[in-house]
XYZ file of C-alpha atoms in Angstrom:
144
model
C -25.191 -45.674 21.981
C -23.873 -44.342 24.726
C -20.399 -44.672 24.462
C -20.567 -43.025 20.651
C -22.079 -39.684 21.997
C -20.056 -39.942 25.045
C -16.192 -40.892 22.974
C -17.831 -38.185 20.253
C -18.439 -35.162 23.400
C -14.622 -35.915 24.358
C -13.442 -35.373 21.231
C -15.514 -32.319 21.227
C -14.079 -31.174 24.627
C -10.540 -31.876 23.653
C -10.702 -29.491 19.953
C -12.510 -26.817 22.056
C -10.141 -26.621 24.927
C -7.170 -27.113 22.251
C -8.254 -24.551 20.418
C -8.745 -22.228 23.733
C -5.473 -22.757 24.845
C -3.854 -22.096 21.547
C -5.356 -18.548 21.410
C -4.570 -17.851 25.363
C -0.799 -19.218 23.790
C -1.280 -16.438 20.897
C -2.166 -13.599 23.358
C 0.774 -13.999 25.855
C 3.311 -13.553 22.292
C 4.254 -10.561 20.598
C 2.836 -10.304 17.282
C 5.292 -10.242 15.020
C 5.953 -6.829 13.665
C 5.407 -6.622 9.196
C 8.445 -6.244 7.207
C 6.887 -5.151 4.920
C 8.303 -1.932 3.918
C 5.940 1.306 2.880
C 6.514 4.613 0.681
C 4.829 7.848 1.704
C 4.972 10.220 -1.549
C 4.757 13.261 -1.669
C 3.601 14.828 -4.934
C 3.201 18.993 -5.904
C 2.038 19.821 -8.700
C 2.308 23.047 -10.690
C 0.122 25.135 -10.289
C -3.548 24.095 -12.073
C -2.380 20.673 -12.415
C -3.820 18.958 -9.703
C -7.149 17.378 -11.411
C -4.323 16.015 -14.804
C -2.413 14.187 -11.968
C -5.196 12.491 -10.837
C -6.151 11.501 -14.341
C -2.780 9.918 -15.114
C -3.712 7.949 -11.427
C -6.657 7.033 -11.644
C -6.556 5.828 -15.773
C -2.700 4.699 -16.227
C -0.426 4.614 -13.000
C -2.611 2.594 -10.169
C -2.552 -0.532 -12.505
C 1.398 0.341 -13.681
C 2.321 -0.053 -10.144
C 0.400 -3.501 -9.363
C 1.799 -4.567 -12.863
C 5.534 -3.515 -11.472
C 4.738 -5.496 -7.845
C 4.270 -2.119 -5.749
C 0.716 -2.734 -3.192
C -1.535 0.397 -3.923
C -2.066 1.061 0.160
C -3.897 4.552 0.131
C -4.064 8.274 -1.619
C -4.973 11.139 0.228
C -6.118 14.333 -0.557
C -4.825 17.082 2.363
C -7.772 19.247 3.416
C -5.408 22.005 3.699
C -6.281 24.489 1.472
C -3.918 25.711 -0.067
C -2.625 22.384 -0.343
C -5.706 20.653 -1.398
C -4.968 22.166 -4.427
C -2.036 20.869 -5.796
C -1.121 18.045 -3.611
C -0.741 14.623 -3.371
C -0.231 11.648 -0.835
C 0.026 8.036 -1.469
C 1.457 5.243 0.097
C 2.867 2.312 -1.618
C 4.875 -0.973 -0.164
C 7.289 -3.459 -0.947
C 8.363 -6.481 -0.516
C 11.832 -5.182 0.928
C 13.790 -1.988 -0.349
C 15.012 -4.051 -2.977
C 11.615 -4.541 -4.853
C 11.362 -1.423 -4.192
C 14.240 -0.556 -6.407
C 13.383 -3.104 -9.048
C 10.148 -2.004 -8.887
C 10.225 1.713 -9.338
C 12.955 1.181 -11.962
C 10.729 -1.211 -14.231
C 8.097 0.762 -13.803
C 10.157 4.077 -15.459
C 11.003 1.962 -18.589
C 7.685 0.996 -19.385
C 6.146 1.429 -22.585
C 2.808 2.128 -21.297
C 4.524 4.198 -18.834
C 6.132 6.325 -20.821
C 3.080 6.875 -23.586
C 0.945 7.418 -20.465
C 3.484 10.377 -18.816
C 3.685 12.099 -22.252
C 0.144 12.140 -23.352
C -0.527 13.843 -20.080
C 1.914 16.103 -20.070
C 0.797 17.309 -23.679
C -0.160 21.063 -21.915
C 2.568 20.892 -19.704
C 4.516 19.084 -17.490
C 1.851 18.129 -13.678
C 5.020 17.924 -11.018
C 6.374 20.646 -9.451
C 8.176 18.159 -6.990
C 8.117 14.936 -5.443
C 9.256 13.622 -1.821
C 9.701 10.712 -0.902
C 10.560 8.385 2.492
C 10.212 4.643 3.193
C 9.031 2.777 6.464
C 8.804 -0.113 8.388
C 6.058 -0.533 11.073
C 7.052 -0.510 14.601
C 5.780 -3.827 16.422
C 2.932 -0.984 18.917
C 1.369 -0.126 15.135
C -1.883 -1.416 14.665
C -1.135 -4.771 12.008
C -2.564 -4.694 8.399
């Protein structure tokens, strides 16, 4: 019986030591930078149309982005009093630039999107300007 406990103690000690060494060794290595491609998009609406844009994103756009392979990361409204009236800022991410191009092409030609866009613009155009910037993480960025 004593040998059985001794063996179990040795095995558990070995597993613990191995785990500790793996953690210690991984701390010495620089973590890999994410290969994910992030896209920062800023939409400026026509006067009085921000709520219509918010409704379109809430009811249609976010789900359609996912359907076409985009990952919704985060959405913001500026705190600046003037920009808060007409600006939506968000980040989506993609596996690569090629994946982004394919996702956007699929999204723009999706009949569900076209129907939602047309219905939301029944009382007038919503978006005045779209700005897009593609980005990758730096090696000192917090990892997602």
